[in-house]
CSV table of C-alpha atoms in Angstrom, one decimal:
chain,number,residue,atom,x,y,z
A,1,UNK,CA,70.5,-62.1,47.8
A,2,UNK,CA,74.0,-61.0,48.4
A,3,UNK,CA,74.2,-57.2,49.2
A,4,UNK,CA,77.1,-55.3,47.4
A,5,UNK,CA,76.9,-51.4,47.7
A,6,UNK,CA,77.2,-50.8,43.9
A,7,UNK,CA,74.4,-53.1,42.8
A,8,UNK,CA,72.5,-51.2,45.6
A,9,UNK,CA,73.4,-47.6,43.9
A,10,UNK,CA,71.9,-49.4,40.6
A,11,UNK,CA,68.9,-50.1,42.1
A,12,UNK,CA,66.7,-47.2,41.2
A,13,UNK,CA,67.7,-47.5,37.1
A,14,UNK,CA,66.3,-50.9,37.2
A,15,UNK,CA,62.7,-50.0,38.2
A,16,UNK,CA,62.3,-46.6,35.8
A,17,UNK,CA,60.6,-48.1,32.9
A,18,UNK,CA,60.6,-46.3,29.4
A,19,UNK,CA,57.3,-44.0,29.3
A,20,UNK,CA,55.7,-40.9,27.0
A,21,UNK,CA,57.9,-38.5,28.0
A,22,UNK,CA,59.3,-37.6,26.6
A,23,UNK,CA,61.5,-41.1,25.5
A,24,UNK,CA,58.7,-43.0,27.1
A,25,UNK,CA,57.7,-44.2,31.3
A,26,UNK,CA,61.0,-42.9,32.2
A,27,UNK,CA,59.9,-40.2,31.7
A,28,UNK,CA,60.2,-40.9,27.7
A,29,UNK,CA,57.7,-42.5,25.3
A,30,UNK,CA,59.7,-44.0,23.0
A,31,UNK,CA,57.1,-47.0,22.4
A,32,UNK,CA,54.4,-45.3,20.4
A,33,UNK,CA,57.5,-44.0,17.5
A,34,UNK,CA,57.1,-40.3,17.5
A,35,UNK,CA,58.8,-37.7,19.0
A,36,UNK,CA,59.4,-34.2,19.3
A,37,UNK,CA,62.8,-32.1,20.2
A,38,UNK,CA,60.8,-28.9,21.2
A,39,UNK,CA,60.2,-27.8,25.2
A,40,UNK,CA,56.5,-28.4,25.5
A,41,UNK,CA,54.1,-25.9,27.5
A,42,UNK,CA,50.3,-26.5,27.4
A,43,UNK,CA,48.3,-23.6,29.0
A,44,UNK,CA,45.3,-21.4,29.0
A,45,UNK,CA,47.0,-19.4,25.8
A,46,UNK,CA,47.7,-22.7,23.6
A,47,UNK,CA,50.4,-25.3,22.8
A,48,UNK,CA,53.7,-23.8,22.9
A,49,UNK,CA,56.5,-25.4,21.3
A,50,UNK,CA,60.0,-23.3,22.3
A,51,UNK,CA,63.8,-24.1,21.4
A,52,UNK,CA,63.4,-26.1,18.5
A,53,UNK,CA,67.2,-26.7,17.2
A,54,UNK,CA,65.7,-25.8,13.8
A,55,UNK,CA,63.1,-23.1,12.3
A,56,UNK,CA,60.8,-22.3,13.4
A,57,UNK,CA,61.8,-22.1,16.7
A,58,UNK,CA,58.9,-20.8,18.7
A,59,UNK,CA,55.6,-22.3,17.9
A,60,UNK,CA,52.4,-21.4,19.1
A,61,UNK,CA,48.8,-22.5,18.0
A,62,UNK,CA,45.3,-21.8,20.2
A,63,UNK,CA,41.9,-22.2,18.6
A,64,UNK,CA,42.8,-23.3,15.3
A,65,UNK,CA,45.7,-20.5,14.9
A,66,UNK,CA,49.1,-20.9,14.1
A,67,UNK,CA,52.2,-18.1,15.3
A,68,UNK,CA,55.5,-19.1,13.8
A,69,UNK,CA,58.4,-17.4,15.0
A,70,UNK,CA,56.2,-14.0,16.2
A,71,UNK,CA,54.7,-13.8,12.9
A,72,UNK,CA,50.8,-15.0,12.8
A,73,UNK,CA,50.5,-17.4,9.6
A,74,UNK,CA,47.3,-17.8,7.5
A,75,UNK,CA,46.1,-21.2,7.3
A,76,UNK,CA,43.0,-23.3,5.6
A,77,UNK,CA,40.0,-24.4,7.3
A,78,UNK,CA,41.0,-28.0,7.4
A,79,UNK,CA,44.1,-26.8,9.2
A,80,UNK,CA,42.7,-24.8,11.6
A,81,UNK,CA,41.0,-27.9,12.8
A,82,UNK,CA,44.0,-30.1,12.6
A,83,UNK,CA,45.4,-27.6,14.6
A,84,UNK,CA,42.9,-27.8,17.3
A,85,UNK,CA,42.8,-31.5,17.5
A,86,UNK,CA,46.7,-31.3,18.4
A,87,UNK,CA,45.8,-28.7,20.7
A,88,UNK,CA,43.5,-31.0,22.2
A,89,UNK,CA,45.7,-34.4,22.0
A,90,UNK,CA,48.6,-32.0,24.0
A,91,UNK,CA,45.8,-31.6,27.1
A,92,UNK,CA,45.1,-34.7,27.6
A,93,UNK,CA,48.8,-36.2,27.5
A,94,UNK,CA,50.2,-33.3,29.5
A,95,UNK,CA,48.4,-34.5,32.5
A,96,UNK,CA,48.6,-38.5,32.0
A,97,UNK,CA,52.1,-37.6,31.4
A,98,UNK,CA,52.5,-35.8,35.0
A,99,UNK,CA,50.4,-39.1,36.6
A,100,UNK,CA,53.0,-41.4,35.3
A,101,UNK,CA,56.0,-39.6,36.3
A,102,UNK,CA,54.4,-39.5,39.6
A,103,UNK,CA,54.0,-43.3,39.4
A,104,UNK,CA,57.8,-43.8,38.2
A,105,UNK,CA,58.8,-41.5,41.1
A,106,UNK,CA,57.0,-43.7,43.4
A,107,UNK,CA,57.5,-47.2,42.4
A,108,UNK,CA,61.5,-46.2,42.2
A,109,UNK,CA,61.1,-44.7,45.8
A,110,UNK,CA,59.3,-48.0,46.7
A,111,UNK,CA,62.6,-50.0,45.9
A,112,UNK,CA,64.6,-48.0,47.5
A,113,UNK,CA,62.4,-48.3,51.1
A,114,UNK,CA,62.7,-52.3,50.2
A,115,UNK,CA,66.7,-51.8,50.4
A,116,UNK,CA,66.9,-50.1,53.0
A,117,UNK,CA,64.4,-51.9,54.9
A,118,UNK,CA,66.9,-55.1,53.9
A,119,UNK,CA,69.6,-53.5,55.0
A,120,UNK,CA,68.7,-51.8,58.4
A,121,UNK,CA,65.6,-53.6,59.7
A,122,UNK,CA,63.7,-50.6,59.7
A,123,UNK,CA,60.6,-49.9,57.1
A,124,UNK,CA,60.9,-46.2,57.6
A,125,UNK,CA,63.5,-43.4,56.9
A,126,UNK,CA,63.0,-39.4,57.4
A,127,UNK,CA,65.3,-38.6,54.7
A,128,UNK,CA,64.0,-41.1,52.1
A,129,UNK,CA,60.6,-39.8,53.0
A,130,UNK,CA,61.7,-36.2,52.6
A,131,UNK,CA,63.3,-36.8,49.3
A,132,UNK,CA,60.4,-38.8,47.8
A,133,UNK,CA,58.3,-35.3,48.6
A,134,UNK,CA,61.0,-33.6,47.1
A,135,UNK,CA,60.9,-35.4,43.8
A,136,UNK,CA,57.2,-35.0,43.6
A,137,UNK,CA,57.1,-31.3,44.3
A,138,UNK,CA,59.5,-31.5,40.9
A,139,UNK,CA,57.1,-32.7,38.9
A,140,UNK,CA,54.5,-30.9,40.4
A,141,UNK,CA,56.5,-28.0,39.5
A,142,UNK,CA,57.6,-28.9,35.7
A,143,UNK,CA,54.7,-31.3,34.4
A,144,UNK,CA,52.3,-30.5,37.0
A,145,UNK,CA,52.6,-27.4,35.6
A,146,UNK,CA,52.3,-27.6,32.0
A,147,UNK,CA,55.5,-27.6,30.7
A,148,UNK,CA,57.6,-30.9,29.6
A,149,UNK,CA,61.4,-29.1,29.4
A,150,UNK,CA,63.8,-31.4,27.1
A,151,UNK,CA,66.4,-31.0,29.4
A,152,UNK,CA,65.0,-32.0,32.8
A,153,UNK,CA,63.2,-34.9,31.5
A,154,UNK,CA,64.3,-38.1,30.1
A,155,UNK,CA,68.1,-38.2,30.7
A,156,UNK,CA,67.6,-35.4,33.5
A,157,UNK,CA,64.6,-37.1,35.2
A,158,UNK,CA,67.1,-40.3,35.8
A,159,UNK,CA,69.9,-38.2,36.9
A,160,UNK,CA,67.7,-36.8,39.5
A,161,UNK,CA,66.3,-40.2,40.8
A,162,UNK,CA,70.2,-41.2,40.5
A,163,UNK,CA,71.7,-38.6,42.5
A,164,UNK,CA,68.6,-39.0,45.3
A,165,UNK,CA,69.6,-42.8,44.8
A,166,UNK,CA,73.5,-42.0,45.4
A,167,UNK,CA,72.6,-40.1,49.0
A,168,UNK,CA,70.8,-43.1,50.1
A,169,UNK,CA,73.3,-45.4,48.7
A,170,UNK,CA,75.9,-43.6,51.2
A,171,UNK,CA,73.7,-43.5,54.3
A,172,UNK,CA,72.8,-46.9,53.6
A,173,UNK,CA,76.7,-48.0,53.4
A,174,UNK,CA,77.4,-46.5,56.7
A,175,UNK,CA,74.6,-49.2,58.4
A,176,UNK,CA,76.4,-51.5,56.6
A,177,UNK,CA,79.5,-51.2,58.0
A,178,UNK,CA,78.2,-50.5,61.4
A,179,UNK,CA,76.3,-54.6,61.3
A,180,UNK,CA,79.3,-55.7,59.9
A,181,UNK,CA,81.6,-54.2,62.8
A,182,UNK,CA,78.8,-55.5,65.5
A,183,UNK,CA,77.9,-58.7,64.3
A,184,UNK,CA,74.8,-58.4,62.9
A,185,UNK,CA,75.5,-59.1,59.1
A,186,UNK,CA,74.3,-62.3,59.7
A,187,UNK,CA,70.4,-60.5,60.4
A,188,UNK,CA,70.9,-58.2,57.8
A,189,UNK,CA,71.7,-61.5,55.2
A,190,UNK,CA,68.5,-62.8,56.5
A,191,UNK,CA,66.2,-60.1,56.1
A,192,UNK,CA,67.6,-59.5,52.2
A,193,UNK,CA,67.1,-62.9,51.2
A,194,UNK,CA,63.6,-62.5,52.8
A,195,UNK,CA,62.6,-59.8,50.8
A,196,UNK,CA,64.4,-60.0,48.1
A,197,UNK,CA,61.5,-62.6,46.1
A,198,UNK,CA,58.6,-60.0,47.1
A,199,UNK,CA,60.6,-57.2,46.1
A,200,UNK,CA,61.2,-58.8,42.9
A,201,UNK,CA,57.6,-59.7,42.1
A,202,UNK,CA,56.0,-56.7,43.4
A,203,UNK,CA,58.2,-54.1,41.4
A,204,UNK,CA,58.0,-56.2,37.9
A,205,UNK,CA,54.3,-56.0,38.3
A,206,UNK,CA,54.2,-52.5,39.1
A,207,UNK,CA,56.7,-52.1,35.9
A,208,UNK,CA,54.8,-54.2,33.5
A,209,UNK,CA,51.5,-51.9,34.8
A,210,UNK,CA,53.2,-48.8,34.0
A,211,UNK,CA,54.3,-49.7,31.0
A,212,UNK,CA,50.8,-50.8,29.6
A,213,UNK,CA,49.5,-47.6,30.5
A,214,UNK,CA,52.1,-45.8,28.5
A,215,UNK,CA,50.9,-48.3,25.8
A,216,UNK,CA,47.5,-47.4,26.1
A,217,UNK,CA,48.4,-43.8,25.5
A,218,UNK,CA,50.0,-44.8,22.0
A,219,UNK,CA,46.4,-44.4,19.6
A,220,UNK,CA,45.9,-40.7,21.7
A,221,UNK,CA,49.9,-40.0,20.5
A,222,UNK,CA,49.2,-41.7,16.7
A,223,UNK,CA,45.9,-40.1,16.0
A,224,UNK,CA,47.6,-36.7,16.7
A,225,UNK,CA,50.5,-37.4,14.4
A,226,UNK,CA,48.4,-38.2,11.9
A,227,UNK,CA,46.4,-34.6,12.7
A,228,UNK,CA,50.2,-33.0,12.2
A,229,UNK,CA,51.2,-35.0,9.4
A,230,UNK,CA,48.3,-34.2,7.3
A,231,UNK,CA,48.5,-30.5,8.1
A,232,UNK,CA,48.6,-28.1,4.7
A,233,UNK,CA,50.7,-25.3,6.0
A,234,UNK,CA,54.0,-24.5,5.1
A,235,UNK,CA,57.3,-23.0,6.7
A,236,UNK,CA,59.5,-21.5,4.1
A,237,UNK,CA,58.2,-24.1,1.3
A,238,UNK,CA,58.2,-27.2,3.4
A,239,UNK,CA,55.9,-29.2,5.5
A,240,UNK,CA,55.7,-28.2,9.0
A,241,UNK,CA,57.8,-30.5,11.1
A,242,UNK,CA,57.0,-30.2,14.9
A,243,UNK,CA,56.8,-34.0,15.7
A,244,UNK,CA,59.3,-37.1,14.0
A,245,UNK,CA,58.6,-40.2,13.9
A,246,UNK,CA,60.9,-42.6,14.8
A,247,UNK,CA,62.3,-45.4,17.4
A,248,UNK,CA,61.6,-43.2,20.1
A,249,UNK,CA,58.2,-41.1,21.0
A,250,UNK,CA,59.0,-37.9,23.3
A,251,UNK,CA,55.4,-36.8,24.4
A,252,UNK,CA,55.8,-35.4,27.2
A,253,UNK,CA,57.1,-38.1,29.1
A,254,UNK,CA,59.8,-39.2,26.8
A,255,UNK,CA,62.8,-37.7,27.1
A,256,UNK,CA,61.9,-34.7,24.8
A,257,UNK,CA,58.6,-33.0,24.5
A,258,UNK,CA,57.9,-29.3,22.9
A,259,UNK,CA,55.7,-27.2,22.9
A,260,UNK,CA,56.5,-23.4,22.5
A,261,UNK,CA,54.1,-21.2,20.6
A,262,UNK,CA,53.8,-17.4,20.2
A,263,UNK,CA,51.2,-16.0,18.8
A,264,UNK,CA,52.9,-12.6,18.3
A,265,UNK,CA,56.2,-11.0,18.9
A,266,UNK,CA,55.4,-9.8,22.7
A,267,UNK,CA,53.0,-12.8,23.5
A,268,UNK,CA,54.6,-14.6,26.6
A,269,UNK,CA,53.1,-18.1,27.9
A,270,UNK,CA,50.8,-17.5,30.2
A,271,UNK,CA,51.6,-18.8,34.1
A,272,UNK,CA,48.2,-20.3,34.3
A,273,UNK,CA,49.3,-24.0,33.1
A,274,UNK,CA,45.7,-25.9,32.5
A,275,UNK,CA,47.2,-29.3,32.8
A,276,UNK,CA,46.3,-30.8,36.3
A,277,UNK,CA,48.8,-32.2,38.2
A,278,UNK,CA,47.5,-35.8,39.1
């Protein structure tokens, strides 16, 4: 293994594998096809889908009801319990979605322990540790929380990692330099190519297991499509559109999930988010 800073900088990218998320485990789920371009809040007042870039732009729907823009809207029987099962589907993926960013967070953080560990000799680092707990807090925060925001996830959920990444890529290059001034490259050569087999095998195992869980979580995604897809209701003479299906899938862990719903015009979401955080 032959240690150059800029691979080392690149290291994090390598081990964030494509999820629901929004785009998929990297915080995106581009695998199961569908996706949505709303922000996303599931909480004790409904599915709210907020900021769509076209009408309606607030959408809110709780119990089999359905507020589009303000404005409560009338619909059939069969669609008030399409409606629920969404409402449903959105629970359960808010929180699977929060466990796997958590496990992306981690298995990222775990590579970067690995380097440094290569490079300096030492398995442990304060400020790798504090920014790890940092990282979590922010999901804790966002997902944890109930709400999948379009633009802190997917593309904003790597830039994080990458800028956390960058800061350890610079205090890493100093202890570099400092072996190389000292003698001790030689060591530090050693201990890479040491690691650098384990490393490999552990974090494509860990990839290929996060990446089957987002799987799993495909039929969940599908079968509430197909809930939305068949729904009877109609937004200024034409379907309902909340969810697209496509290359990419953005539920909540792809790089675009929405949810944003009013049910009337002074109806705020509540701060009691109902999706746990782990």
């Amino acid at each position: 293994m032959h240690l150059r800073l800029p691979a080392l900088a690149l290291l994090p990218a390598l081990f964030i594998p494509p999820v629901l998320a929004a785009e998929g485990p990297d915080l995106r789920s581009d695998q199961c096809g569908i996706h949505t371009d709303y922000d996303v809040l599931v909480d004790s007042g409904g599915i709210w889908l907020r900021h769509g870039p076209q009408a309606p732009h607030e959408v809110v729907f709780h119990d089999g009801e359905l507020s589009l823009d303000g404005r409560m809207v009338t619909v059939s029987t069969a669609d008030a319990a399409r409606l629920r099962q969404m409402e449903a589907g959105a629970r359960q993926l808010m929180p699977a979605a929060t466990a796997l960013a958590h496990e992306v967070s981690g298995a990222t953080f775990d590579a970067l322990d690995a380097a440094f560990e290569a490079i300096t000799g030492k398995s442990r680092n304060r400020q790798m540790r504090a920014m790890r707990g940092e990282m979590q807090d922010w999901i804790d925060d966002s997902l944890g929380r109930g709400y999948w925001e379009q633009e802190a996830f997917g593309d904003g959920f790597d830039a994080h990692i990458d800028q956390m990444a960058e800061t350890m890529a610079a205090s890493m290059t100093r202890s570099v330099l400092w072996q190389v001034f000292t003698g001790r490259a030689g060591a530090m050569e050693r201990r890479a190519d040491r690691l650098d087999a384990e490393v490999d095998r552990r974090m494509e195992a860990r990839s290929q297991q996060l990446e089957a869980r987002a799987m799993a979580l495909c039929p969940l995604v599908q079968s509430l499509a197909a809930a939305h897809d068949a729904l009877e209701v109609r937004y200024q003479g034409q379907p309902l559109r909340l969810l697209e299906r496509g290359e990419s899938v953005r539920v909540e862990h792809g790089s675009g999930s929405g949810l944003h719903v009013s049910a009337g015009p002074d109806e705020q979401p509540r701060g009691n988010a109902v999706a746990p955080s782990r």
